[in-house]
């Protein structure tokens, strides 16, 4: 397969892309992971053991507390008809490879369901499609064998080519790479026995962006959690 136009352009554009990338990374690192519980139990009725793993978006960067971030909003939603026992393992700047190492170092546990929110840092570090699919396959295997997950929902990658505060041509390059990896993740999920793909279908408006213009806002986390909850109920149905 011949390289895409954005891949061919990376070499002559390297000095510009590096300079722009450093600026974006500096702005993206201005917000910290919010305080709040990263495990607990909520709700009643049917038992559901939930594991949430991912990067800064899973860790809630852009929200003022974990309750208003992805994990908190998702647990609140699912707790309407489940007794949710949950745990969050999220870390800013982590890649799929980094998450594999972190999970491998943890003791085994038992969950019914795992959701993942990874990929932005794989994009910014230039992960190839082949390596991405390999690492995502390894992650699904680890979540099912070591952590007992019978259902895994992987969030799609955000439309990085639409980030207004990422300058061109970096925005074009990152957007094309994000689309490529997201398509590969959807393809993997289509043939995997327990992995499904949740496309990111959020309005790309200012109010859905955190103050750094890079991470989700609290409104975006609420919508994203709702998408996850609907998808999870359909899968468990």
Coordinates of N, CA and C in Angstrom, one line a residue:
X1 N 0.8 -1.2 0.0 CA 0.0 0.0 0.0 C 0.9 1.2 0.0
X2 N 0.6 2.2 -0.9 CA 1.4 3.4 -1.0 C 1.1 4.3 0.1
X3 N 2.1 5.1 0.6 CA 1.8 6.0 1.7 C 0.8 7.1 1.3
X4 N 0.0 7.6 2.2 CA -0.9 8.6 2.0 C -0.2 10.0 1.8
X5 N -0.9 11.0 1.3 CA -0.2 12.3 1.1 C 0.3 12.9 2.4
X6 N -0.4 12.7 3.5 CA 0.1 13.3 4.7 C 1.4 12.6 5.2
X7 N 1.5 11.3 4.9 CA 2.7 10.6 5.3 C 3.9 11.0 4.5
X8 N 3.7 11.2 3.2 CA 4.7 11.6 2.4 C 5.2 13.0 2.7
X9 N 4.3 13.9 3.2 CA 4.6 15.2 3.5 C 5.3 15.4 4.8
X10 N 5.4 14.4 5.6 CA 6.0 14.6 7.0 C 7.5 14.9 6.9
X11 N 8.2 14.3 6.0 CA 9.6 14.5 5.9 C 10.0 15.9 5.6
X12 N 9.5 16.5 4.5 CA 9.9 17.9 4.3 C 9.3 18.9 5.3
X13 N 8.2 18.5 5.9 CA 7.5 19.3 6.9 C 8.0 19.1 8.3
X14 N 9.0 18.2 8.5 CA 9.4 17.8 9.9 C 9.8 19.0 10.8
X15 N 10.6 20.0 10.4 CA 10.9 21.1 11.3 C 9.7 21.9 11.7
X16 N 8.7 22.1 10.8 CA 7.5 22.9 11.1 C 6.6 22.0 12.1
X17 N 6.5 20.8 11.8 CA 5.6 19.9 12.6 C 6.2 19.8 14.0
X18 N 7.5 19.6 14.1 CA 8.1 19.5 15.5 C 7.8 20.8 16.3
X19 N 8.1 21.9 15.7 CA 7.9 23.2 16.4 C 6.4 23.4 16.8
X20 N 5.5 23.1 15.9 CA 4.1 23.2 16.2 C 3.6 22.2 17.2
X21 N 4.2 21.0 17.1 CA 3.8 20.0 18.1 C 4.3 20.3 19.5
X22 N 5.4 20.9 19.6 CA 5.9 21.3 21.0 C 5.0 22.4 21.6
X23 N 4.5 23.3 20.7 CA 3.6 24.3 21.2 C 2.3 23.8 21.7
X24 N 1.7 22.8 20.9 CA 0.5 22.2 21.2 C 0.6 21.4 22.5
X25 N 1.7 20.7 22.6 CA 1.9 19.8 23.8 C 2.0 20.7 25.1
X26 N 2.6 21.9 24.9 CA 2.8 22.8 26.1 C 1.4 23.3 26.5
X27 N 0.5 23.6 25.6 CA -0.8 24.1 25.9 C -1.7 22.9 26.5
X28 N -1.5 21.7 25.9 CA -2.3 20.6 26.4 C -1.9 20.1 27.8
X29 N -0.7 20.5 28.2 CA -0.2 20.1 29.5 C -0.5 21.1 30.6
X30 N -1.3 22.1 30.3 CA -1.6 23.2 31.3 C -2.7 22.7 32.2
X31 N -3.5 21.7 31.9 CA -4.5 21.3 32.8 C -4.1 20.0 33.4
X32 N -4.5 19.8 34.7 CA -4.2 18.6 35.5 C -5.3 17.6 35.5
X33 N -5.0 16.4 35.9 CA -6.1 15.4 36.1 C -6.9 15.9 37.4
X34 N -8.2 15.9 37.3 CA -9.0 16.4 38.4 C -9.0 15.5 39.6
X35 N -9.3 16.1 40.8 CA -9.4 15.2 42.0 C -10.7 14.4 42.0
X36 N -10.8 13.4 42.9 CA -12.0 12.6 43.0 C -11.7 11.2 43.0
X37 N -12.7 10.4 43.4 CA -12.6 8.9 43.5 C -12.3 8.3 42.2
X38 N -11.5 7.3 42.2 CA -11.1 6.5 41.0 C -11.6 5.1 41.1
X39 N -12.4 4.8 42.1 CA -13.0 3.5 42.2 C -14.2 3.6 43.2
X40 N -15.1 2.7 43.2 CA -16.2 2.8 44.1 C -17.4 1.9 43.7
X41 N -18.5 2.2 44.3 CA -19.7 1.4 44.0 C -20.9 2.4 44.1
X42 N -21.8 2.2 43.1 CA -23.0 3.1 43.1 C -24.2 2.4 42.4
X43 N -25.4 2.7 42.9 CA -26.6 2.2 42.3 C -27.1 0.9 43.0
X44 N -28.1 0.3 42.3 CA -28.6 -0.9 42.9 C -29.1 -1.8 41.7
X45 N -29.8 -2.9 42.0 CA -30.3 -3.8 41.0 C -29.2 -4.7 40.4
X46 N -29.1 -4.9 39.1 CA -28.2 -5.8 38.5 C -26.8 -5.4 38.7
X47 N -25.9 -6.4 39.1 CA -24.5 -6.1 39.3 C -23.8 -5.9 38.0
X48 N -22.9 -4.9 38.0 CA -22.0 -4.6 36.8 C -20.7 -4.2 37.3
X49 N -19.7 -4.9 37.0 CA -18.3 -4.6 37.4 C -17.6 -3.9 36.2
X50 N -17.2 -2.7 36.3 CA -16.8 -1.9 35.2 C -15.3 -1.4 35.4
X51 N -14.5 -1.6 34.4 CA -13.1 -1.1 34.4 C -13.0 -0.1 33.3
X52 N -12.5 1.1 33.6 CA -12.3 2.2 32.7 C -10.8 2.4 32.5
X53 N -10.2 2.3 31.3 CA -8.8 2.6 31.1 C -8.6 3.6 30.0
X54 N -7.5 4.4 30.1 CA -7.3 5.3 29.0 C -6.3 6.4 29.4
X55 N -6.3 7.4 28.5 CA -5.3 8.5 28.6 C -5.9 9.7 29.4
X56 N -5.5 10.9 29.1 CA -6.0 12.0 29.8 C -7.5 12.2 29.8
X57 N -8.1 11.8 28.7 CA -9.5 12.0 28.6 C -10.2 11.0 29.5
X58 N -9.7 9.8 29.7 CA -10.3 8.9 30.7 C -10.0 9.4 32.1
X59 N -8.9 10.0 32.3 CA -8.5 10.6 33.6 C -9.2 11.9 33.9
X60 N -10.0 12.4 32.9 CA -10.9 13.5 33.2 C -10.3 14.9 33.0
X61 N -9.1 15.0 32.4 CA -8.5 16.3 32.2 C -9.5 17.2 31.4
X62 N -9.7 18.4 31.9 CA -10.7 19.3 31.4 C -11.9 19.5 32.3
X63 N -12.1 18.6 33.2 CA -13.2 18.7 34.2 C -12.7 19.1 35.5
X64 N -13.5 19.6 36.4 CA -13.1 20.1 37.7 C -13.1 19.0 38.7
X65 N -13.7 17.9 38.5 CA -13.7 16.7 39.4 C -14.0 15.5 38.6
X66 N -13.6 14.3 39.2 CA -13.9 13.1 38.5 C -15.4 12.8 38.4
X67 N -16.2 13.4 39.3 CA -17.7 13.2 39.2 C -18.2 13.9 37.9
X68 N -17.5 14.9 37.4 CA -18.0 15.6 36.2 C -17.2 15.2 35.0
X69 N -16.4 14.2 35.1 CA -15.6 13.7 34.0 C -16.2 12.4 33.5
X70 N -15.5 11.7 32.6 CA -16.1 10.5 31.9 C -16.5 9.5 32.9
X71 N -15.6 9.1 33.9 CA -15.9 8.0 34.8 C -17.1 8.3 35.6
X72 N -17.1 9.6 36.2 CA -18.2 9.9 37.1 C -19.6 10.0 36.4
X73 N -19.6 10.6 35.2 CA -20.8 10.7 34.4 C -21.3 9.3 33.9
X74 N -20.4 8.5 33.5 CA -20.8 7.1 33.1 C -21.3 6.3 34.2
X75 N -20.7 6.3 35.4 CA -21.2 5.6 36.5 C -22.5 6.1 36.9
X76 N -22.7 7.4 37.0 CA -24.0 8.0 37.3 C -25.1 7.5 36.4
X77 N -24.8 7.4 35.1 CA -25.8 6.9 34.1 C -26.1 5.5 34.3
X78 N -25.1 4.6 34.4 CA -25.3 3.2 34.5 C -25.9 2.8 35.8
X79 N -25.7 3.6 36.8 CA -26.2 3.3 38.2 C -27.8 3.5 38.2
X80 N -28.4 4.0 37.2 CA -29.8 4.1 37.2 C -30.5 2.8 37.1
X81 N -29.8 1.8 36.5 CA -30.4 0.4 36.5 C -29.4 -0.7 36.8
X82 N -28.2 -0.3 37.4 CA -27.2 -1.3 37.8 C -26.6 -0.9 39.1
X83 N -26.1 -1.9 39.8 CA -25.2 -1.7 40.9 C -23.8 -1.8 40.3
X84 N -23.2 -0.6 40.1 CA -21.9 -0.5 39.4 C -20.8 -0.5 40.4
X85 N -19.9 -1.5 40.3 CA -18.6 -1.5 41.0 C -17.6 -1.2 40.0
X86 N -16.9 -0.1 40.2 CA -16.0 0.4 39.1 C -14.6 0.8 39.5
X87 N -13.8 0.9 38.5 CA -12.4 1.3 38.8 C -11.9 2.0 37.6
X88 N -11.2 3.1 37.8 CA -10.6 3.9 36.7 C -9.1 3.8 36.8
X89 N -8.5 3.5 35.6 CA -7.0 3.5 35.4 C -6.7 4.4 34.3
X90 N -6.5 5.7 34.6 CA -6.2 6.7 33.5 C -5.0 7.5 33.8
X91 N -4.3 7.8 32.8 CA -3.0 8.6 32.9 C -2.8 9.5 31.7
X92 N -2.5 10.7 32.0 CA -2.2 11.7 30.9 C -1.0 11.2 30.1
X93 N -1.0 11.5 28.9 CA 0.1 11.2 27.9 C 0.4 9.8 27.7
X94 N -0.4 8.8 28.2 CA -0.1 7.4 28.0 C -0.5 6.9 26.7
X95 N 0.2 6.1 26.1 CA -0.1 5.4 24.8 C -0.6 4.0 25.1
X96 N -1.1 3.3 24.1 CA -1.5 1.9 24.2 C -0.4 1.1 24.8
X97 N 0.8 1.3 24.3 CA 1.9 0.5 24.8 C 2.2 0.8 26.3
X98 N 2.1 2.0 26.7 CA 2.2 2.4 28.1 C 1.1 1.8 29.0
X99 N -0.1 1.7 28.5 CA -1.2 1.2 29.2 C -1.0 -0.4 29.4
X100 N -0.5 -1.0 28.3 CA -0.2 -2.4 28.4 C 0.8 -2.7 29.5
X101 N 1.8 -1.9 29.6 CA 2.8 -2.1 30.7 C 2.2 -1.8 32.1
X102 N 1.4 -0.8 32.2 CA 0.8 -0.5 33.5 C -0.2 -1.6 33.9
X103 N -1.0 -2.1 33.0 CA -1.9 -3.1 33.4 C -1.2 -4.4 33.7
X104 N -0.1 -4.7 33.0 CA 0.6 -5.9 33.2 C 1.2 -5.9 34.6
X105 N 1.5 -4.8 35.2 CA 2.1 -4.7 36.5 C 1.1 -4.8 37.6
X106 N -0.2 -4.7 37.3 CA -1.2 -4.8 38.3 C -1.6 -6.2 38.6
X107 N -2.2 -6.5 39.8 CA -2.7 -7.8 40.1 C -3.9 -8.1 39.3
X108 N -4.2 -9.4 39.1 CA -5.4 -9.8 38.3 C -6.6 -9.4 39.1
X109 N -7.7 -9.1 38.3 CA -9.0 -8.7 38.9 C -10.1 -9.2 38.0
X110 N -11.3 -9.0 38.5 CA -12.5 -9.6 37.7 C -13.5 -8.5 37.4
X111 N -13.7 -8.2 36.1 CA -14.7 -7.2 35.7 C -15.6 -7.8 34.6
X112 N -16.8 -7.3 34.6 CA -17.7 -7.8 33.5 C -17.4 -7.1 32.2
X113 N -17.1 -5.8 32.3 CA -17.0 -4.9 31.2 C -15.8 -4.0 31.3
X114 N -15.2 -3.7 30.2 CA -14.1 -2.7 30.2 C -14.3 -1.7 29.1
X115 N -14.1 -0.5 29.3 CA -14.1 0.5 28.3 C -12.7 1.1 28.2
X116 N -12.3 1.5 26.9 CA -11.0 2.1 26.7 C -11.1 3.4 26.0
X117 N -10.3 4.3 26.3 CA -10.2 5.6 25.7 C -8.7 5.9 25.4
X118 N -8.2 5.4 24.3 CA -6.8 5.6 24.0 C -6.7 5.9 22.5
X119 N -5.5 6.5 22.2 CA -5.2 6.7 20.8 C -4.7 8.0 20.4
X120 N -5.0 9.1 21.1 CA -4.5 10.4 20.8 C -3.0 10.5 20.9
X121 N -2.5 9.9 21.9 CA -1.0 9.9 22.1 C -0.3 8.9 21.2
X122 N -1.0 7.9 20.7 CA -0.5 7.0 19.7 C -0.4 7.8 18.4
X123 N -1.4 8.7 18.1 CA -1.4 9.5 16.9 C -0.2 10.5 17.0
X124 N -0.1 11.2 18.1 CA 1.0 12.3 18.2 C 2.4 11.7 18.2
X125 N 2.5 10.4 18.5 CA 3.8 9.8 18.5 C 4.1 9.0 17.2
X126 N 3.1 9.1 16.3 CA 3.3 8.6 14.9 C 3.2 7.1 14.9
X127 N 2.4 6.4 15.7 CA 2.3 5.0 15.7 C 1.8 4.5 14.3
X128 N 2.3 3.5 13.8 CA 1.9 2.9 12.5 C 0.6 2.2 12.7
X129 N -0.2 2.1 11.6 CA -1.4 1.3 11.6 C -1.2 -0.1 12.1
X130 N -0.2 -0.7 11.6 CA 0.1 -2.1 12.0 C 0.4 -2.3 13.5
X131 N 1.3 -1.4 14.0 CA 1.6 -1.4 15.4 C 0.3 -1.1 16.3
X132 N -0.5 -0.2 15.9 CA -1.7 0.2 16.6 C -2.6 -1.0 16.7
X133 N -2.9 -1.7 15.6 CA -3.8 -2.8 15.6 C -3.2 -3.9 16.5
X134 N -1.9 -4.1 16.4 CA -1.2 -5.2 17.2 C -1.4 -4.9 18.7
X135 N -1.1 -3.6 19.1 CA -1.2 -3.2 20.5 C -2.7 -3.2 21.0
X136 N -3.6 -2.8 20.2 CA -5.0 -2.9 20.6 C -5.5 -4.3 20.7
X137 N -5.0 -5.2 19.9 CA -5.4 -6.6 20.0 C -4.8 -7.2 21.3
X138 N -3.6 -6.8 21.7 CA -2.9 -7.2 22.9 C -3.7 -6.7 24.1
X139 N -4.2 -5.5 24.0 CA -4.9 -4.9 25.1 C -6.2 -5.6 25.3
X140 N -6.9 -5.9 24.3 CA -8.2 -6.6 24.4 C -8.0 -8.0 25.0
X141 N -6.9 -8.7 24.6 CA -6.5 -10.0 25.1 C -6.3 -9.9 26.6
X142 N -5.5 -8.9 27.0 CA -5.1 -8.7 28.4 C -6.4 -8.4 29.3
X143 N -7.2 -7.5 28.8 CA -8.5 -7.2 29.5 C -9.4 -8.4 29.7
X144 N -9.4 -9.3 28.7 CA -10.3 -10.5 28.8 C -9.6 -11.6 29.7
X145 N -8.3 -11.8 29.6 CA -7.7 -12.9 30.3 C -7.4 -12.5 31.7
X146 N -6.7 -11.4 31.9 CA -6.2 -11.0 33.3 C -7.3 -10.3 34.1
X147 N -8.2 -9.6 33.4 CA -9.2 -8.8 34.1 C -10.6 -9.3 33.9
X148 N -10.8 -10.4 33.2 CA -12.1 -11.1 33.1 C -13.1 -10.5 32.2
X149 N -12.8 -9.4 31.5 CA -13.9 -8.7 30.8 C -14.5 -9.6 29.7
X150 N -15.8 -9.7 29.7 CA -16.5 -10.4 28.7 C -17.0 -9.5 27.5
X151 N -16.9 -8.2 27.8 CA -17.3 -7.2 26.8 C -16.3 -6.0 26.9
X152 N -15.8 -5.6 25.8 CA -14.9 -4.4 25.8 C -15.4 -3.4 24.7
X153 N -15.5 -2.2 25.2 CA -15.9 -1.1 24.3 C -14.8 -0.1 24.1
X154 N -14.3 0.0 22.9 CA -13.2 1.0 22.7 C -13.7 2.2 22.0
X155 N -13.4 3.4 22.7 CA -13.9 4.6 22.1 C -13.1 4.9 20.8
X156 N -13.8 5.5 19.8 CA -13.1 5.9 18.6 C -12.2 7.1 18.9
X157 N -11.3 7.5 18.0 CA -10.5 8.6 18.2 C -11.2 9.9 17.8
X158 N -10.9 11.0 18.5 CA -11.6 12.3 18.2 C -11.1 12.8 16.8
X159 N -11.9 13.7 16.3 CA -11.5 14.3 14.9 C -10.4 15.3 15.1
X160 N -9.2 14.9 15.2 CA -8.1 15.8 15.5 C -7.9 16.8 14.4
X161 N -8.3 16.5 13.2 CA -8.2 17.4 12.1 C -9.1 18.6 12.2
X162 N -10.0 18.6 13.2 CA -11.0 19.7 13.5 C -10.6 20.6 14.7
X163 N -9.5 20.2 15.3 CA -9.1 21.0 16.5 C -8.7 22.4 16.1
X164 N -9.4 23.4 16.4 CA -9.1 24.8 15.9 C -7.8 25.4 16.4
X165 N -7.4 24.9 17.6 CA -6.2 25.5 18.2 C -4.9 24.8 17.8
X166 N -5.0 23.7 17.0 CA -3.9 23.1 16.4 C -3.6 23.7 15.1
X167 N -2.4 24.3 14.9 CA -2.1 25.0 13.6 C -1.9 24.1 12.4
X168 N -2.1 24.6 11.3 CA -1.8 23.9 10.1 C -0.3 24.0 9.8
X169 N 0.4 23.0 9.2 CA -0.2 21.8 8.6 C -0.3 20.6 9.7
X170 N 0.1 20.9 10.9 CA 0.1 19.9 11.9 C -1.4 19.3 12.1
X171 N -2.4 20.2 12.0 CA -3.7 19.7 12.2 C -4.1 18.7 11.1
X172 N -3.7 19.0 9.8 CA -4.0 18.1 8.7 C -3.3 16.7 8.9
X173 N -2.0 16.8 9.3 CA -1.3 15.5 9.5 C -1.9 14.7 10.7
X174 N -2.2 15.3 11.8 CA -2.7 14.6 12.9 C -4.2 14.1 12.6
X175 N -4.9 14.9 11.9 CA -6.3 14.5 11.6 C -6.3 13.3 10.7
X176 N -5.4 13.3 9.7 CA -5.3 12.1 8.8 C -4.9 10.9 9.5
X177 N -3.9 11.0 10.4 CA -3.4 9.9 11.2 C -4.5 9.4 12.1
X178 N -5.2 10.3 12.8 CA -6.3 9.8 13.7 C -7.4 9.1 12.9
X179 N -7.8 9.6 11.8 CA -8.8 8.9 10.9 C -8.3 7.5 10.5
X180 N -7.0 7.4 10.2 CA -6.4 6.1 9.8 C -6.5 5.1 10.9
X181 N -6.1 5.5 12.1 CA -6.0 4.6 13.3 C -7.5 4.3 13.7
X182 N -8.4 5.2 13.6 CA -9.7 5.0 14.0 C -10.4 3.9 13.1
X183 N -10.1 4.1 11.8 CA -10.7 3.1 10.8 C -10.1 1.7 11.1
X184 N -8.8 1.7 11.5 CA -8.2 0.4 11.8 C -8.8 -0.2 13.0
X185 N -9.1 0.6 14.0 CA -9.7 0.1 15.3 C -11.1 -0.4 15.0
X186 N -11.9 0.3 14.2 CA -13.2 -0.2 13.8 C -13.1 -1.5 13.0
X187 N -12.1 -1.6 12.2 CA -12.0 -2.9 11.4 C -11.6 -4.0 12.4
X188 N -10.8 -3.8 13.3 CA -10.4 -4.8 14.3 C -11.7 -5.2 15.1
X189 N -12.4 -4.3 15.6 CA -13.6 -4.6 16.4 C -14.7 -5.4 15.6
X190 N -14.7 -5.1 14.3 CA -15.7 -5.8 13.4 C -15.5 -7.3 13.4
X191 N -14.3 -7.7 13.6 CA -13.9 -9.2 13.6 C -13.6 -9.8 14.9
X192 N -13.6 -9.0 16.0 CA -13.2 -9.4 17.3 C -14.4 -10.0 18.1
X193 N -14.3 -11.1 18.8 CA -15.5 -11.6 19.5 C -16.1 -10.8 20.6
X194 N -15.3 -10.0 21.3 CA -15.8 -9.3 22.4 C -15.5 -7.8 22.4
X195 N -14.8 -7.3 21.4 CA -14.5 -5.9 21.3 C -15.4 -5.2 20.3
X196 N -15.9 -4.0 20.7 CA -16.7 -3.2 19.9 C -16.2 -1.8 19.8
X197 N -16.5 -1.1 18.8 CA -16.0 0.3 18.5 C -17.1 1.3 18.7
X198 N -16.8 2.3 19.5 CA -17.8 3.4 19.7 C -17.3 4.7 19.0
X199 N -17.9 5.0 17.9 CA -17.4 6.2 17.2 C -17.7 7.5 18.0
X200 N -16.7 8.4 17.9 CA -16.9 9.7 18.6 C -17.9 10.6 17.8
X201 N -19.1 10.7 18.3 CA -20.1 11.5 17.6 C -20.6 12.6 18.5
X202 N -19.7 13.6 18.6 CA -20.0 14.8 19.5 C -20.0 16.0 18.7
X203 N -20.9 17.0 19.0 CA -20.8 18.3 18.2 C -19.5 19.0 18.5
X204 N -18.8 19.4 17.5 CA -17.5 20.0 17.6 C -17.7 21.5 17.8
X205 N -18.1 21.9 19.0 CA -18.3 23.3 19.2 C -17.5 23.8 20.4
X206 N -17.3 25.1 20.6 CA -16.4 25.6 21.6 C -16.8 25.1 23.0
X207 N -18.1 25.0 23.3 CA -18.5 24.6 24.6 C -18.2 23.2 25.0
X208 N -17.9 22.4 24.0 CA -17.5 21.0 24.2 C -16.0 20.9 24.3
X209 N -15.2 22.0 24.4 CA -13.8 21.9 24.5 C -13.4 22.6 25.8
X210 N -12.4 22.0 26.5 CA -11.8 22.6 27.7 C -11.1 23.9 27.4
X211 N -10.6 24.6 28.4 CA -10.0 25.9 28.2 C -8.7 25.8 27.4
X212 N -8.1 24.6 27.3 CA -6.9 24.5 26.5 C -7.2 24.2 25.0
X213 N -8.5 24.1 24.7 CA -8.8 23.8 23.3 C -8.4 22.4 22.8
X214 N -8.1 21.5 23.7 CA -7.5 20.2 23.3 C -8.3 19.1 23.9
X215 N -8.7 19.3 25.2 CA -9.4 18.2 26.0 C -10.9 18.5 26.0
X216 N -11.7 17.4 26.3 CA -13.1 17.6 26.4 C -13.5 18.6 27.6
X217 N -14.6 19.2 27.5 CA -15.2 20.0 28.6 C -16.1 19.1 29.4
X218 N -16.6 19.6 30.5 CA -17.6 18.8 31.3 C -18.8 18.5 30.5
X219 N -19.3 19.4 29.6 CA -20.4 19.1 28.8 C -20.1 18.0 27.8
X220 N -18.9 18.0 27.3 CA -18.5 16.9 26.4 C -18.4 15.6 27.1
X221 N -17.9 15.6 28.3 CA -17.8 14.3 29.1 C -19.2 13.8 29.3
X222 N -20.2 14.6 29.6 CA -21.6 14.1 29.9 C -22.1 13.5 28.6
X223 N -21.9 14.1 27.5 CA -22.4 13.5 26.2 C -21.7 12.2 25.9
X224 N -20.4 12.2 26.0 CA -19.6 11.0 25.7 C -20.0 9.9 26.6
X225 N -20.2 10.1 27.9 CA -20.6 9.1 28.8 C -22.0 8.5 28.4
X226 N -22.9 9.4 28.0 CA -24.2 8.9 27.5 C -24.1 8.0 26.3
X227 N -23.2 8.4 25.4 CA -22.9 7.5 24.2 C -22.4 6.1 24.7
X228 N -21.5 6.1 25.6 CA -21.0 4.9 26.2 C -22.1 4.1 26.8
X229 N -22.9 4.7 27.6 CA -23.9 4.0 28.4 C -25.0 3.4 27.4
X230 N -25.4 4.1 26.4 CA -26.3 3.6 25.4 C -25.7 2.4 24.7
X231 N -24.4 2.5 24.3 CA -23.8 1.4 23.7 C -23.6 0.2 24.6
X232 N -23.3 0.4 25.8 CA -23.1 -0.7 26.8 C -24.5 -1.4 27.0
X233 N -25.5 -0.6 27.2 CA -26.9 -1.3 27.4 C -27.3 -2.1 26.2
X234 N -26.9 -1.6 25.0 CA -27.3 -2.4 23.8 C -26.5 -3.7 23.7
X235 N -25.2 -3.6 24.1 CA -24.3 -4.8 24.1 C -24.8 -5.8 25.2
X236 N -25.2 -5.3 26.4 CA -25.6 -6.2 27.4 C -27.0 -6.7 27.3
X237 N -27.7 -6.0 26.4 CA -29.2 -6.3 26.3 C -29.5 -7.7 26.0

